[in-house]
PDB file of C-alpha atoms in Angstrom:
ATOM      1  CA  MET A  54       0.000   0.000   0.000  1.00 38.00           C
ATOM      2  CA  ARG A  55       1.393   3.392  -0.992  1.00 53.00           C
ATOM      3  CA  ASP A  56       2.197   5.759   1.889  1.00 76.00           C
ATOM      4  CA  LEU A  57       0.013   8.817   2.203  1.00 85.00           C
ATOM      5  CA  PRO A  58       1.556  12.204   1.442  1.00 93.00           C
ATOM      6  CA  LEU A  59       2.778  14.145   4.462  1.00 96.00           C
ATOM      7  CA  LEU A  60       0.443  16.982   3.458  1.00 97.00           C
ATOM      8  CA  GLN A  61      -2.784  16.928   1.474  1.00 97.00           C
ATOM      9  CA  ALA A  62      -4.614  20.200   0.936  1.00 97.00           C
ATOM     10  CA  GLU A  63      -7.810  19.491  -0.978  1.00 96.00           C
ATOM     11  CA  HIS A  64     -10.146  21.942  -2.735  1.00 97.00           C
ATOM     12  CA  LEU A  65      -9.215  24.888  -0.529  1.00 97.00           C
ATOM     13  CA  ARG A  66     -11.377  27.971  -0.729  1.00 97.00           C
ATOM     14  CA  VAL A  67     -10.064  30.856   1.367  1.00 97.00           C
ATOM     15  CA  ALA A  68     -11.318  34.439   1.505  1.00 95.00           C
ATOM     16  CA  TYR A  69     -10.702  37.719   3.286  1.00 93.00           C
ATOM     17  CA  GLY A  70     -14.211  39.071   3.734  1.00 91.00           C
ATOM     18  CA  GLN A  71     -15.803  38.974   0.299  1.00 90.00           C
ATOM     19  CA  ALA A  72     -12.480  38.684  -1.541  1.00 93.00           C
ATOM     20  CA  VAL A  73     -11.836  35.040  -2.416  1.00 94.00           C
ATOM     21  CA  VAL A  74      -8.091  34.434  -2.616  1.00 96.00           C
ATOM     22  CA  LEU A  75      -7.836  30.658  -3.061  1.00 96.00           C
ATOM     23  CA  HIS A  76     -10.269  28.964  -5.450  1.00 93.00           C
ATOM     24  CA  ASP A  77     -10.608  25.168  -5.152  1.00 94.00           C
ATOM     25  CA  LEU A  78      -6.855  24.761  -4.721  1.00 96.00           C
ATOM     26  CA  SER A  79      -5.348  21.331  -4.095  1.00 97.00           C
ATOM     27  CA  LEU A  80      -1.753  20.483  -3.187  1.00 96.00           C
ATOM     28  CA  ALA A  81      -0.016  17.298  -2.040  1.00 97.00           C
ATOM     29  CA  VAL A  82       3.483  17.194  -0.563  1.00 97.00           C
ATOM     30  CA  GLU A  83       5.377  13.959  -0.016  1.00 96.00           C
ATOM     31  CA  GLN A  84       7.567  13.286   2.996  1.00 95.00           C
ATOM     32  CA  GLY A  85      11.105  14.565   2.347  1.00 95.00           C
ATOM     33  CA  GLU A  86      10.213  16.830  -0.582  1.00 97.00           C
ATOM     34  CA  ILE A  87      11.191  20.426  -1.184  1.00 98.00           C
ATOM     35  CA  VAL A  88       8.331  22.130  -3.022  1.00 98.00           C
ATOM     36  CA  ALA A  89       8.522  25.697  -4.354  1.00 97.00           C
ATOM     37  CA  ILE A  90       5.291  27.716  -4.451  1.00 97.00           C
ATOM     38  CA  LEU A  91       5.691  30.426  -7.084  1.00 94.00           C
ATOM     39  CA  GLY A  92       3.496  33.213  -8.365  1.00 89.00           C
ATOM     40  CA  ALA A  93       3.034  36.947  -8.723  1.00 86.00           C
ATOM     41  CA  ASN A  94       2.054  39.215  -5.849  1.00 86.00           C
ATOM     42  CA  GLY A  95      -1.619  38.467  -5.285  1.00 87.00           C
ATOM     43  CA  ALA A  96      -1.443  34.874  -6.501  1.00 90.00           C
ATOM     44  CA  GLY A  97      -2.240  33.441  -3.052  1.00 94.00           C
ATOM     45  CA  LYS A  98       1.128  32.085  -1.929  1.00 95.00           C
ATOM     46  CA  SER A  99       1.080  33.568   1.572  1.00 96.00           C
ATOM     47  CA  THR A 100      -2.583  32.709   2.019  1.00 97.00           C
ATOM     48  CA  LEU A 101      -1.874  29.083   1.143  1.00 98.00           C
ATOM     49  CA  LEU A 102       0.940  28.791   3.698  1.00 98.00           C
ATOM     50  CA  LYS A 103      -1.102  30.490   6.426  1.00 97.00           C
ATOM     51  CA  THR A 104      -3.980  28.113   5.746  1.00 98.00           C
ATOM     52  CA  ILE A 105      -1.707  25.079   6.001  1.00 98.00           C
ATOM     53  CA  ALA A 106      -0.232  26.442   9.246  1.00 97.00           C
ATOM     54  CA  GLY A 107      -3.668  27.088  10.753  1.00 96.00           C
ATOM     55  CA  LEU A 108      -3.515  30.880  10.858  1.00 96.00           C
ATOM     56  CA  LEU A 109      -6.414  31.071   8.393  1.00 96.00           C
ATOM     57  CA  ARG A 110      -9.493  28.852   8.266  1.00 95.00           C
ATOM     58  CA  PRO A 111     -10.717  27.798   4.832  1.00 97.00           C
ATOM     59  CA  ARG A 112     -14.341  28.316   3.870  1.00 96.00           C
ATOM     60  CA  GLY A 113     -14.162  25.073   1.953  1.00 97.00           C
ATOM     61  CA  GLY A 114     -11.840  22.129   1.529  1.00 97.00           C
ATOM     62  CA  SER A 115      -9.520  20.337   3.936  1.00 97.00           C
ATOM     63  CA  VAL A 116      -5.954  20.147   5.214  1.00 97.00           C
ATOM     64  CA  VAL A 117      -4.708  16.654   6.088  1.00 97.00           C
ATOM     65  CA  LEU A 118      -1.356  16.010   7.777  1.00 96.00           C
ATOM     66  CA  ASN A 119      -0.006  12.475   7.978  1.00 93.00           C
ATOM     67  CA  GLY A 120      -3.477  11.166   7.295  1.00 93.00           C
ATOM     68  CA  GLU A 121      -5.085  13.261  10.051  1.00 96.00           C
ATOM     69  CA  ASP A 122      -7.591  15.978   9.197  1.00 97.00           C
ATOM     70  CA  VAL A 123      -6.283  19.147  10.863  1.00 97.00           C
ATOM     71  CA  THR A 124      -8.577  21.600   9.048  1.00 97.00           C
ATOM     72  CA  ARG A 125     -10.280  22.813  12.235  1.00 95.00           C
ATOM     73  CA  MET A 126      -7.232  22.604  14.474  1.00 96.00           C
ATOM     74  CA  ASP A 127      -5.640  25.805  15.772  1.00 95.00           C
ATOM     75  CA  ALA A 128      -2.132  26.804  14.734  1.00 94.00           C
ATOM     76  CA  ASN A 129      -0.572  25.803  18.063  1.00 91.00           C
ATOM     77  CA  VAL A 130      -2.054  22.310  17.772  1.00 93.00           C
ATOM     78  CA  ARG A 131      -0.745  21.977  14.220  1.00 95.00           C
ATOM     79  CA  ALA A 132       2.671  23.089  15.471  1.00 93.00           C
ATOM     80  CA  ARG A 133       2.651  20.155  17.882  1.00 92.00           C
ATOM     81  CA  ARG A 134       1.761  17.964  14.891  1.00 94.00           C
ATOM     82  CA  GLY A 135       4.953  19.234  13.214  1.00 94.00           C
ATOM     83  CA  VAL A 136       3.882  22.210  11.053  1.00 96.00           C
ATOM     84  CA  THR A 137       5.942  25.389  11.474  1.00 95.00           C
ATOM     85  CA  LEU A 138       5.754  28.628   9.471  1.00 96.00           C
ATOM     86  CA  VAL A 139       8.517  31.175   8.971  1.00 95.00           C
ATOM     87  CA  PRO A 140       6.369  34.166   7.985  1.00 92.00           C
ATOM     88  CA  GLU A 141       7.120  36.860   5.446  1.00 91.00           C
ATOM     89  CA  GLY A 142       9.020  39.664   7.157  1.00 85.00           C
ATOM     90  CA  ARG A 143      10.512  37.191   9.694  1.00 81.00           C
ATOM     91  CA  ALA A 144       8.330  38.350  12.635  1.00 90.00           C
ATOM     92  CA  ILE A 145      11.127  38.081  15.170  1.00 90.00           C
ATOM     93  CA  PHE A 146      10.636  39.722  18.560  1.00 90.00           C
ATOM     94  CA  GLY A 147      12.970  42.691  18.211  1.00 91.00           C
ATOM     95  CA  PRO A 148      13.139  43.765  21.883  1.00 94.00           C
ATOM     96  CA  LEU A 149      14.054  40.221  23.012  1.00 95.00           C
ATOM     97  CA  THR A 150      17.517  38.716  22.759  1.00 96.00           C
ATOM     98  CA  VAL A 151      18.501  36.221  20.097  1.00 95.00           C
ATOM     99  CA  GLU A 152      18.559  33.505  22.753  1.00 93.00           C
ATOM    100  CA  GLN A 153      15.072  34.406  23.983  1.00 92.00           C
ATOM    101  CA  ASN A 154      13.738  34.290  20.434  1.00 93.00           C
ATOM    102  CA  LEU A 155      15.192  30.820  19.940  1.00 92.00           C
ATOM    103  CA  ARG A 156      13.742  29.606  23.223  1.00 89.00           C
ATOM    104  CA  LEU A 157      10.277  30.748  22.117  1.00 88.00           C
ATOM    105  CA  GLY A 158      10.450  28.201  19.315  1.00 88.00           C
ATOM    106  CA  THR A 159      10.173  25.383  21.862  1.00 87.00           C
ATOM    107  CA  GLN A 160       7.279  26.777  23.897  1.00 82.00           C
ATOM    108  CA  VAL A 161       4.651  24.990  21.844  1.00 80.00           C
ATOM    109  CA  TRP A 162       5.685  21.925  23.882  1.00 79.00           C
ATOM    110  CA  GLY A 163       5.193  23.638  27.255  1.00 72.00           C
ATOM    111  CA  TYR A 164       7.791  25.157  29.559  1.00 63.00           C
ATOM    112  CA  PHE A 165       9.515  22.066  30.954  1.00 60.00           C
ATOM    113  CA  ALA A 166       9.562  20.052  27.733  1.00 62.00           C
ATOM    114  CA  GLY A 167      10.518  23.237  25.929  1.00 64.00           C
ATOM    115  CA  ASP A 168      13.517  23.747  28.182  1.00 71.00           C
ATOM    116  CA  GLN A 169      14.813  20.269  27.376  1.00 70.00           C
ATOM    117  CA  LEU A 170      14.277  20.802  23.652  1.00 72.00           C
ATOM    118  CA  TYR A 171      16.015  24.158  23.866  1.00 78.00           C
ATOM    119  CA  GLN A 172      19.182  22.668  25.313  1.00 79.00           C
ATOM    120  CA  GLN A 173      19.120  19.875  22.728  1.00 78.00           C
ATOM    121  CA  GLY A 174      18.428  22.143  19.781  1.00 85.00           C
ATOM    122  CA  LEU A 175      20.605  25.163  20.482  1.00 90.00           C
ATOM    123  CA  THR A 176      23.874  23.508  19.500  1.00 89.00           C
ATOM    124  CA  ALA A 177      22.398  22.286  16.214  1.00 89.00           C
ATOM    125  CA  ILE A 178      21.017  25.724  15.351  1.00 92.00           C
ATOM    126  CA  LEU A 179      24.338  27.431  16.043  1.00 93.00           C
ATOM    127  CA  GLU A 180      26.085  24.874  13.824  1.00 91.00           C
ATOM    128  CA  LEU A 181      23.646  25.713  11.030  1.00 92.00           C
ATOM    129  CA  PHE A 182      23.923  29.473  11.608  1.00 94.00           C
ATOM    130  CA  PRO A 183      27.302  30.189  13.259  1.00 93.00           C
ATOM    131  CA  ALA A 184      26.795  33.936  12.761  1.00 94.00           C
ATOM    132  CA  LEU A 185      24.217  33.812  15.578  1.00 95.00           C
ATOM    133  CA  LYS A 186      26.606  32.340  18.166  1.00 94.00           C
ATOM    134  CA  PRO A 187      28.344  35.579  19.183  1.00 95.00           C
ATOM    135  CA  ARG A 188      25.006  37.425  19.108  1.00 95.00           C
ATOM    136  CA  LEU A 189      23.004  35.218  21.489  1.00 95.00           C
ATOM    137  CA  ARG A 190      22.684  37.893  24.169  1.00 96.00           C
ATOM    138  CA  ASP A 191      22.197  40.754  21.720  1.00 95.00           C
ATOM    139  CA  ILE A 192      18.802  42.342  21.090  1.00 96.00           C
ATOM    140  CA  ALA A 193      17.290  40.628  18.040  1.00 94.00           C
ATOM    141  CA  GLY A 194      16.308  43.945  16.502  1.00 93.00           C
ATOM    142  CA  SER A 195      19.981  44.875  16.229  1.00 95.00           C
ATOM    143  CA  LEU A 196      20.750  42.011  13.825  1.00 94.00           C
ATOM    144  CA  SER A 197      21.236  42.485  10.103  1.00 93.00           C
ATOM    145  CA  GLY A 198      18.454  41.395   7.763  1.00 92.00           C
ATOM    146  CA  GLY A 199      20.264  38.182   6.928  1.00 92.00           C
ATOM    147  CA  GLN A 200      20.893  37.364  10.579  1.00 93.00           C
ATOM    148  CA  GLN A 201      17.243  38.055  11.387  1.00 95.00           C
ATOM    149  CA  GLN A 202      16.183  35.574   8.713  1.00 93.00           C
ATOM    150  CA  MET A 203      18.612  33.009  10.157  1.00 94.00           C
ATOM    151  CA  LEU A 204      17.068  33.639  13.568  1.00 95.00           C
ATOM    152  CA  ALA A 205      13.530  33.240  12.231  1.00 95.00           C
ATOM    153  CA  ILE A 206      14.427  29.912  10.605  1.00 95.00           C
ATOM    154  CA  GLY A 207      16.365  28.810  13.679  1.00 94.00           C
ATOM    155  CA  ARG A 208      13.403  29.641  15.937  1.00 94.00           C
ATOM    156  CA  ALA A 209      11.128  27.566  13.687  1.00 94.00           C
ATOM    157  CA  LEU A 210      13.526  24.625  13.754  1.00 93.00           C
ATOM    158  CA  MET A 211      13.627  24.645  17.555  1.00 91.00           C
ATOM    159  CA  SER A 212      10.117  23.151  17.503  1.00 89.00           C
ATOM    160  CA  LYS A 213      11.429  20.090  15.609  1.00 89.00           C
ATOM    161  CA  PRO A 214       9.086  20.455  12.616  1.00 93.00           C
ATOM    162  CA  LYS A 215       8.213  17.730  10.152  1.00 95.00           C
ATOM    163  CA  LEU A 216       6.929  20.315   7.675  1.00 97.00           C
ATOM    164  CA  LEU A 217       8.748  23.658   7.435  1.00 97.00           C
ATOM    165  CA  LEU A 218       6.852  26.420   5.616  1.00 98.00           C
ATOM    166  CA  LEU A 219       8.760  29.521   4.526  1.00 97.00           C
ATOM    167  CA  ASP A 220       7.161  32.645   3.115  1.00 95.00           C
ATOM    168  CA  GLU A 221       9.493  34.749   0.931  1.00 93.00           C
ATOM    169  CA  PRO A 222      12.728  33.969   2.843  1.00 93.00           C
ATOM    170  CA  SER A 223      14.844  35.904   0.301  1.00 91.00           C
ATOM    171  CA  LEU A 224      12.894  39.150   0.696  1.00 88.00           C
ATOM    172  CA  GLY A 225      15.205  42.130   1.172  1.00 87.00           C
ATOM    173  CA  LEU A 226      18.404  40.092   1.439  1.00 88.00           C
ATOM    174  CA  ALA A 227      21.692  40.346  -0.433  1.00 90.00           C
ATOM    175  CA  PRO A 228      22.303  37.650  -3.090  1.00 90.00           C
ATOM    176  CA  ARG A 229      25.134  35.999  -1.129  1.00 91.00           C
ATOM    177  CA  ILE A 230      22.972  35.716   1.994  1.00 91.00           C
ATOM    178  CA  ILE A 231      20.088  34.293  -0.062  1.00 92.00           C
ATOM    179  CA  GLU A 232      22.406  31.658  -1.475  1.00 92.00           C
ATOM    180  CA  ASP A 233      23.656  30.687   1.996  1.00 92.00           C
ATOM    181  CA  ILE A 234      20.145  30.426   3.437  1.00 92.00           C
ATOM    182  CA  PHE A 235      18.827  28.307   0.574  1.00 94.00           C
ATOM    183  CA  GLU A 236      21.833  26.010   0.782  1.00 94.00           C
ATOM    184  CA  THR A 237      21.104  25.599   4.497  1.00 93.00           C
ATOM    185  CA  LEU A 238      17.514  24.639   3.674  1.00 94.00           C
ATOM    186  CA  ALA A 239      18.736  22.076   1.160  1.00 95.00           C
ATOM    187  CA  GLU A 240      21.162  20.651   3.726  1.00 93.00           C
ATOM    188  CA  LEU A 241      18.393  20.399   6.343  1.00 92.00           C
ATOM    189  CA  ASN A 242      16.347  18.442   3.858  1.00 94.00           C
ATOM    190  CA  ARG A 243      19.232  16.148   2.909  1.00 93.00           C
ATOM    191  CA  ALA A 244      20.586  15.522   6.388  1.00 89.00           C
ATOM    192  CA  ASN A 245      17.460  15.577   8.557  1.00 89.00           C
ATOM    193  CA  GLY A 246      14.666  14.754   6.138  1.00 91.00           C
ATOM    194  CA  VAL A 247      12.756  17.951   6.937  1.00 94.00           C
ATOM    195  CA  THR A 248      10.017  18.500   4.352  1.00 97.00           C
ATOM    196  CA  VAL A 249      10.128  22.068   3.036  1.00 98.00           C
ATOM    197  CA  VAL A 250       7.487  24.166   1.278  1.00 98.00           C
ATOM    198  CA  VAL A 251       8.862  27.557   0.260  1.00 97.00           C
ATOM    199  CA  ALA A 252       6.884  30.420  -1.277  1.00 96.00           C
ATOM    200  CA  GLU A 253       9.310  32.590  -3.209  1.00 91.00           C
ATOM    201  CA  GLN A 254       9.683  35.514  -5.569  1.00 81.00           C
ATOM    202  CA  ASN A 255      13.165  34.366  -6.541  1.00 83.00           C
ATOM    203  CA  ILE A 256      12.097  31.685  -8.987  1.00 86.00           C
ATOM    204  CA  GLU A 257      15.510  30.376 -10.045  1.00 88.00           C
ATOM    205  CA  THR A 258      16.869  30.201  -6.503  1.00 90.00           C
ATOM    206  CA  ALA A 259      13.792  28.363  -5.249  1.00 93.00           C
ATOM    207  CA  LEU A 260      13.744  25.847  -8.088  1.00 94.00           C
ATOM    208  CA  ARG A 261      17.473  25.204  -7.727  1.00 93.00           C
ATOM    209  CA  ILE A 262      16.880  23.478  -4.375  1.00 96.00           C
ATOM    210  CA  ALA A 263      13.334  22.213  -4.984  1.00 97.00           C
ATOM    211  CA  GLY A 264      12.420  18.919  -6.539  1.00 96.00           C
ATOM    212  CA  ARG A 265       9.061  20.239  -7.676  1.00 96.00           C
ATOM    213  CA  GLY A 266       7.375  23.575  -8.265  1.00 96.00           C
ATOM    214  CA  VAL A 267       3.772  24.804  -8.230  1.00 95.00           C
ATOM    215  CA  VAL A 268       2.915  28.113  -9.906  1.00 93.00           C
ATOM    216  CA  LEU A 269      -0.180  29.908  -8.625  1.00 93.00           C
ATOM    217  CA  GLU A 270      -2.194  32.413 -10.601  1.00 89.00           C
ATOM    218  CA  VAL A 271      -5.065  34.263  -8.933  1.00 89.00           C
ATOM    219  CA  GLY A 272      -5.579  31.590  -6.305  1.00 93.00           C
ATOM    220  CA  GLU A 273      -5.426  28.581  -8.589  1.00 93.00           C
ATOM    221  CA  VAL A 274      -2.703  26.194  -9.719  1.00 94.00           C
ATOM    222  CA  ALA A 275      -1.616  27.400 -13.154  1.00 90.00           C
ATOM    223  CA  VAL A 276       1.415  25.171 -13.745  1.00 90.00           C
ATOM    224  CA  GLU A 277       3.133  22.409 -11.804  1.00 93.00           C
ATOM    225  CA  GLY A 278       5.945  19.982 -12.483  1.00 94.00           C
ATOM    226  CA  SER A 279       9.509  19.101 -11.654  1.00 95.00           C
ATOM    227  CA  ALA A 280      11.930  21.946 -11.028  1.00 95.00           C
ATOM    228  CA  ALA A 281      13.781  21.092 -14.232  1.00 93.00           C
ATOM    229  CA  GLU A 282      10.568  21.138 -16.266  1.00 92.00           C
ATOM    230  CA  LEU A 283       9.510  24.524 -14.896  1.00 91.00           C
ATOM    231  CA  LEU A 284      12.913  26.080 -15.486  1.00 88.00           C
ATOM    232  CA  ALA A 285      12.799  24.884 -19.086  1.00 87.00           C
ATOM    233  CA  ARG A 286       9.322  26.241 -19.849  1.00 82.00           C
ATOM    234  CA  THR A 287       9.191  29.604 -21.567  1.00 75.00           C
ATOM    235  CA  ASP A 288       5.709  30.513 -20.279  1.00 74.00           C
ATOM    236  CA  VAL A 289       6.330  30.052 -16.549  1.00 75.00           C
ATOM    237  CA  GLU A 290       7.906  33.442 -16.005  1.00 72.00           C
ATOM    238  CA  ASP A 291       4.930  35.137 -17.646  1.00 68.00           C
ATOM    239  CA  VAL A 292       2.602  33.425 -15.185  1.00 61.00           C
ATOM    240  CA  TYR A 293       4.986  34.175 -12.337  1.00 62.00           C
ATOM    241  CA  LEU A 294       5.176  37.866 -13.217  1.00 57.00           C
ATOM    242  CA  GLY A 295       1.407  38.138 -13.565  1.00 53.00           C
ATOM    243  CA  ARG A 296       1.494  39.290 -17.181  1.00 51.00           C
ATOM    244  CA  ARG A 297      -1.589  37.357 -18.221  1.00 50.00           C
ATOM    245  CA  SER A 298      -4.708  39.418 -18.681  1.00 41.00           C
ATOM    246  CA  SER A 299      -6.550  37.308 -16.098  1.00 41.00           C
ATOM    247  CA  TYR A 300      -4.334  38.549 -13.292  1.00 36.00           C
ATOM    248  CA  SER A 301      -5.768  41.123 -10.912  1.00 37.00           C
ATOM    249  CA  GLY A 302      -5.659  42.035  -7.263  1.00 37.00           C
ATOM    250  CA  ASP A 303      -2.912  42.565  -4.721  1.00 37.00           C
ATOM    251  CA  VAL A 304      -3.648  40.156  -1.895  1.00 40.00           C
ATOM    252  CA  SER A 305      -0.787  37.747  -1.178  1.00 42.00           C
TER     253      SER A 305
END
């Protein structure tokens, strides 16, 4: 019998008020995959990730994780099931120290369990992101943009996720930092088997580490296929840039 996908999102319909952002959207992600979610601003990438993470409730459809329907579960419950989101803009706690931000990543498990996980995970995070080691007691808001993104990813990893969702991790970063962060994501996938779904504007960078890509257009799947297939297609960038006449809106 074939194993179920780690994630199955089926026929999702998600709206903000009267504005429907996702229209009957379905997505399956296998254990151990890296999947790139691509599309223009307004295509629904962020909405899709927030729905998977439990920050938004769909008006229709379902989200199934490891065979369990989590559609009506709150975000904190999904986090304990292994779903963690690194949001667009990083959302670190600027007035707290780097160390305090990292510790927050374990609190989904409760204080005492979280303390044990913190001690276990800190060494691994600092090996992944050595630039954070000398900054542990510094205020997080004083970090560079690249270091803040490392901190946001590190905080997410402290919860020991099975499914890591990242929303525009390259936003506002220098090319060298983007390259380092994406290589770290690829290494996490190779070494630890963490399943990664990344929504990205940087199409070539995302597809370079992904095995598969899904292009959204106005809340629907426009194109999907292997990373190599999408890179070779001449029409994908037009969809990605929103040049088709059907594109409208600015909700991401």
